[in-house]
Amino acid sequence: MSELKLRLPEAVIFDMDGTLFETDTLLVPVHHRVFETLREERLYVHETPPVERLLSCLGMLLEDIWRQVMPDSTEAARKRADDLLLQYELEGLAGGEGELYPHVEETLRELKSRGIKLFVASNGLEDYVKGVACYKGIDGLFDGLYSAGEYATSSKVDLVARLLQDHGIQSAWMVGDRSSDVEAGKGNGLQTIGCAYATYGRAAELDGADVLITDFRELAGLLEK
């Protein structure tokens, strides 16, 4: 972990996938169901792409994800994949699938107890982001759950800017596992914390983060430095 001196934040803004939520614990079975249905509906005739391809795209906007995962698909197939992905994710969450990373809930509660405002800023769909928080029992800890799906932002820089403006936040940490999170923090003058425990992106994606953590509990310790 870096020894950089962090300023005590008024708020902490979290990415969802690969930061709070261990997405592959939900997404692996969902991925296969999506492509089975697309083939049944004759919208996609190829074999199911490797799930690793989808996981490596987490953090992107959904329209960009499908272009990477199935570049040979039609627009109709990609739009149907949007709907199926959300449907099957919510069904999985309702059925108890998917896990938060270790120590997420207890650490969020500790941060909250110290008077720090907590937010999520995700490039995902609104119902998915809110669904994860709700089904995993952490929605009540957040002052706001922001998603590209709800606010129709074209980048996470814009989404975080909207969040900061809406809530009058002057100082915050941006916490995430992808380059888009580092960019969102830096683009808004925030200090950034990279989650090096996530395995979905390349390590180089966190270049430029002020601090790297390998365990979610380290966040509480950073407040002491």
Short mmCIF file of C-alpha atoms in Angstrom, two decimals:
data_model
loop_
_atom_site.label_atom_id
_atom_site.label_comp_id
_atom_site.label_asym_id
_atom_site.label_seq_id
_atom_site.Cartn_x
_atom_site.Cartn_y
_atom_site.Cartn_z
CA MET A 1 0.00 0.00 0.00
CA SER A 2 1.27 3.45 -0.90
CA GLU A 3 2.42 5.77 1.86
CA LEU A 4 0.92 8.86 0.22
CA LYS A 5 -0.77 11.16 2.70
CA LEU A 6 -4.49 11.22 1.95
CA ARG A 7 -6.75 14.07 2.95
CA LEU A 8 -9.60 13.05 5.21
CA PRO A 9 -12.62 12.86 2.89
CA GLU A 10 -16.11 14.19 3.29
CA ALA A 11 -17.34 11.29 1.14
CA VAL A 12 -16.13 8.05 -0.42
CA ILE A 13 -17.40 7.09 -3.87
CA PHE A 14 -17.26 3.42 -4.88
CA ASP A 15 -17.44 1.60 -8.15
CA MET A 16 -19.71 -1.46 -7.88
CA ASP A 17 -18.40 -4.35 -10.03
CA GLY A 18 -14.94 -5.51 -9.00
CA THR A 19 -14.90 -3.12 -6.05
CA LEU A 20 -17.85 -3.90 -3.77
CA PHE A 21 -19.37 -6.82 -5.67
CA GLU A 22 -17.50 -9.94 -6.78
CA THR A 23 -19.28 -9.92 -10.10
CA ASP A 24 -18.21 -13.28 -11.47
CA THR A 25 -20.11 -15.02 -8.66
CA LEU A 26 -23.28 -13.82 -10.42
CA LEU A 27 -22.20 -13.21 -13.99
CA VAL A 28 -20.78 -16.62 -14.98
CA PRO A 29 -24.13 -18.48 -14.96
CA VAL A 30 -25.97 -15.39 -16.30
CA HIS A 31 -23.57 -15.14 -19.26
CA HIS A 32 -24.37 -18.67 -20.39
CA ARG A 33 -28.12 -18.14 -20.01
CA VAL A 34 -28.00 -14.96 -22.10
CA PHE A 35 -26.36 -16.68 -25.06
CA GLU A 36 -28.53 -19.78 -24.82
CA THR A 37 -31.58 -17.55 -25.11
CA LEU A 38 -30.11 -15.50 -27.96
CA ARG A 39 -29.51 -18.72 -29.91
CA GLU A 40 -33.00 -20.03 -29.13
CA GLU A 41 -34.42 -16.75 -30.48
CA ARG A 42 -32.13 -17.01 -33.54
CA LEU A 43 -30.53 -13.66 -32.79
CA TYR A 44 -27.06 -15.16 -32.41
CA VAL A 45 -25.83 -18.28 -34.19
CA HIS A 46 -22.27 -18.59 -32.87
CA GLU A 47 -20.87 -20.38 -29.84
CA THR A 48 -21.03 -18.64 -26.48
CA PRO A 49 -18.06 -16.26 -26.19
CA PRO A 50 -15.67 -16.94 -23.29
CA VAL A 51 -17.04 -15.45 -20.08
CA GLU A 52 -13.57 -14.02 -19.45
CA ARG A 53 -14.17 -11.66 -22.35
CA LEU A 54 -17.25 -10.27 -20.61
CA LEU A 55 -15.51 -10.02 -17.24
CA SER A 56 -12.60 -8.14 -18.78
CA CYS A 57 -15.06 -5.51 -20.05
CA LEU A 58 -16.59 -4.73 -16.67
CA GLY A 59 -16.46 -1.00 -16.05
CA MET A 60 -17.31 -0.12 -19.63
CA LEU A 61 -20.68 1.18 -20.75
CA LEU A 62 -22.97 -1.69 -21.74
CA GLU A 63 -23.12 -0.74 -25.43
CA ASP A 64 -19.32 -0.92 -25.57
CA ILE A 65 -19.25 -4.24 -23.71
CA TRP A 66 -21.34 -6.06 -26.32
CA ARG A 67 -19.24 -4.73 -29.18
CA GLN A 68 -16.23 -6.32 -27.49
CA VAL A 69 -17.95 -9.56 -26.42
CA MET A 70 -19.79 -10.28 -29.68
CA PRO A 71 -18.40 -8.02 -32.42
CA ASP A 72 -20.09 -10.12 -35.11
CA SER A 73 -23.60 -9.50 -33.73
CA THR A 74 -26.47 -7.35 -34.97
CA GLU A 75 -27.79 -4.31 -33.15
CA ALA A 76 -30.98 -6.27 -32.44
CA ALA A 77 -28.95 -9.00 -30.75
CA ARG A 78 -27.07 -6.48 -28.62
CA LYS A 79 -30.27 -4.75 -27.52
CA ARG A 80 -31.85 -8.09 -26.63
CA ALA A 81 -28.67 -9.03 -24.73
CA ASP A 82 -29.09 -5.84 -22.66
CA ASP A 83 -32.57 -6.92 -21.59
CA LEU A 84 -31.64 -10.53 -20.94
CA LEU A 85 -28.55 -9.62 -18.94
CA LEU A 86 -30.54 -7.41 -16.58
CA GLN A 87 -33.40 -9.92 -16.29
CA TYR A 88 -31.13 -12.84 -15.45
CA GLU A 89 -28.93 -10.77 -13.12
CA LEU A 90 -31.96 -9.65 -11.09
CA GLU A 91 -33.34 -13.20 -11.03
CA GLY A 92 -29.97 -14.46 -9.81
CA LEU A 93 -29.73 -11.79 -7.11
CA ALA A 94 -33.27 -12.57 -5.97
CA GLY A 95 -32.26 -16.21 -5.74
CA GLY A 96 -29.30 -15.41 -3.49
CA GLU A 97 -26.57 -15.60 -6.12
CA GLY A 98 -23.60 -13.26 -6.11
CA GLU A 99 -21.29 -12.19 -3.27
CA LEU A 100 -19.84 -8.99 -1.94
CA TYR A 101 -16.07 -9.01 -1.53
CA PRO A 102 -14.92 -10.03 1.97
CA HIS A 103 -15.35 -7.38 4.68
CA VAL A 104 -17.28 -4.94 2.46
CA GLU A 105 -20.35 -4.53 4.66
CA GLU A 106 -18.49 -4.20 7.96
CA THR A 107 -16.05 -1.67 6.48
CA LEU A 108 -18.81 0.40 4.93
CA ARG A 109 -20.56 0.48 8.31
CA GLU A 110 -17.35 1.62 9.98
CA LEU A 111 -16.86 4.43 7.46
CA LYS A 112 -20.49 5.45 7.90
CA SER A 113 -20.11 5.48 11.70
CA ARG A 114 -17.32 8.04 11.31
CA GLY A 115 -19.68 10.43 9.56
CA ILE A 116 -18.40 9.83 6.03
CA LYS A 117 -20.98 9.97 3.24
CA LEU A 118 -20.96 6.91 1.00
CA PHE A 119 -21.89 6.74 -2.69
CA VAL A 120 -21.77 4.37 -5.63
CA ALA A 121 -20.88 5.54 -9.15
CA SER A 122 -21.18 2.75 -11.72
CA ASN A 123 -21.34 2.51 -15.50
CA GLY A 124 -23.98 -0.21 -15.09
CA LEU A 125 -27.75 -0.17 -15.48
CA GLU A 126 -29.82 1.52 -12.78
CA ASP A 127 -31.87 -1.54 -11.79
CA TYR A 128 -28.75 -3.71 -11.61
CA VAL A 129 -26.75 -1.30 -9.43
CA LYS A 130 -29.66 -0.70 -7.08
CA GLY A 131 -30.52 -4.42 -7.16
CA VAL A 132 -27.07 -5.48 -5.97
CA ALA A 133 -27.15 -2.96 -3.13
CA CYS A 134 -30.68 -3.98 -2.14
CA TYR A 135 -30.33 -7.77 -2.34
CA LYS A 136 -26.98 -7.68 -0.53
CA GLY A 137 -28.42 -5.52 2.26
CA ILE A 138 -26.13 -2.50 1.90
CA ASP A 139 -28.43 -0.02 0.14
CA GLY A 140 -29.29 1.79 3.38
CA LEU A 141 -25.61 2.66 3.93
CA PHE A 142 -25.38 4.90 0.85
CA ASP A 143 -26.33 8.53 0.40
CA GLY A 144 -26.74 7.94 -3.33
CA LEU A 145 -26.47 5.17 -5.93
CA TYR A 146 -25.45 6.71 -9.25
CA SER A 147 -25.39 4.78 -12.51
CA ALA A 148 -24.79 5.61 -16.14
CA GLY A 149 -28.05 3.80 -16.82
CA GLU A 150 -30.02 6.30 -14.73
CA TYR A 151 -28.24 9.52 -15.65
CA ALA A 152 -27.35 8.67 -19.29
CA THR A 153 -23.77 9.88 -18.84
CA SER A 154 -21.21 9.12 -21.53
CA SER A 155 -18.31 8.67 -19.10
CA LYS A 156 -17.71 8.02 -15.43
CA VAL A 157 -15.98 11.41 -15.19
CA ASP A 158 -19.34 13.01 -16.02
CA LEU A 159 -21.26 10.71 -13.66
CA VAL A 160 -19.01 11.54 -10.69
CA ALA A 161 -19.18 15.25 -11.55
CA ARG A 162 -22.98 15.02 -11.40
CA LEU A 163 -22.83 13.24 -8.03
CA LEU A 164 -20.47 15.82 -6.52
CA GLN A 165 -22.61 18.70 -7.75
CA ASP A 166 -25.89 17.16 -6.58
CA HIS A 167 -24.62 16.66 -3.04
CA GLY A 168 -22.28 19.63 -2.71
CA ILE A 169 -19.31 17.38 -1.99
CA GLN A 170 -16.02 19.27 -1.74
CA SER A 171 -13.60 16.42 -0.90
CA ALA A 172 -13.90 12.72 -1.66
CA TRP A 173 -12.02 9.52 -2.40
CA MET A 174 -12.83 7.58 -5.56
CA VAL A 175 -12.45 3.83 -5.01
CA GLY A 176 -12.45 1.36 -7.90
CA ASP A 177 -10.68 -1.36 -9.85
CA ARG A 178 -10.56 0.01 -13.40
CA SER A 179 -8.87 2.82 -15.31
CA SER A 180 -12.28 4.49 -15.70
CA ASP A 181 -12.42 4.86 -11.90
CA VAL A 182 -8.96 6.43 -11.72
CA GLU A 183 -9.91 8.77 -14.57
CA ALA A 184 -13.21 9.66 -12.88
CA GLY A 185 -11.38 10.57 -9.70
CA LYS A 186 -8.56 12.49 -11.32
CA GLY A 187 -10.93 14.22 -13.73
CA ASN A 188 -12.82 15.62 -10.75
CA GLY A 189 -9.83 16.50 -8.57
CA LEU A 190 -10.35 13.57 -6.18
CA GLN A 191 -7.83 11.28 -4.55
CA THR A 192 -8.10 7.78 -5.97
CA ILE A 193 -7.80 4.36 -4.38
CA GLY A 194 -7.25 1.36 -6.64
CA CYS A 195 -8.61 -2.05 -5.66
CA ALA A 196 -5.82 -4.44 -6.53
CA TYR A 197 -7.74 -7.46 -5.20
CA ALA A 198 -10.04 -7.52 -8.23
CA THR A 199 -8.98 -9.74 -11.13
CA TYR A 200 -11.15 -8.43 -13.98
CA GLY A 201 -8.78 -5.82 -15.38
CA ARG A 202 -5.07 -5.54 -16.04
CA ALA A 203 -2.85 -4.33 -13.22
CA ALA A 204 -1.74 -1.40 -15.40
CA GLU A 205 -5.31 -0.07 -15.29
CA LEU A 206 -4.63 1.22 -11.78
CA ASP A 207 -1.54 3.17 -12.79
CA GLY A 208 -2.04 6.68 -11.50
CA ALA A 209 -4.09 5.72 -8.44
CA ASP A 210 -2.87 7.49 -5.31
CA VAL A 211 -3.10 4.34 -3.19
CA LEU A 212 -3.55 0.62 -3.92
CA ILE A 213 -5.32 -1.71 -1.50
CA THR A 214 -5.33 -5.50 -1.53
CA ASP A 215 -7.99 -5.94 1.18
CA PHE A 216 -11.17 -3.87 1.58
CA ARG A 217 -10.50 -3.41 5.31
CA GLU A 218 -7.49 -1.25 4.47
CA LEU A 219 -9.88 1.60 3.66
CA ALA A 220 -10.68 2.14 7.33
CA GLY A 221 -6.96 2.13 8.13
CA LEU A 222 -6.33 4.87 5.56
CA LEU A 223 -8.45 7.22 7.65
CA GLU A 224 -5.86 6.94 10.44
CA LYS A 225 -2.88 7.98 8.32
#
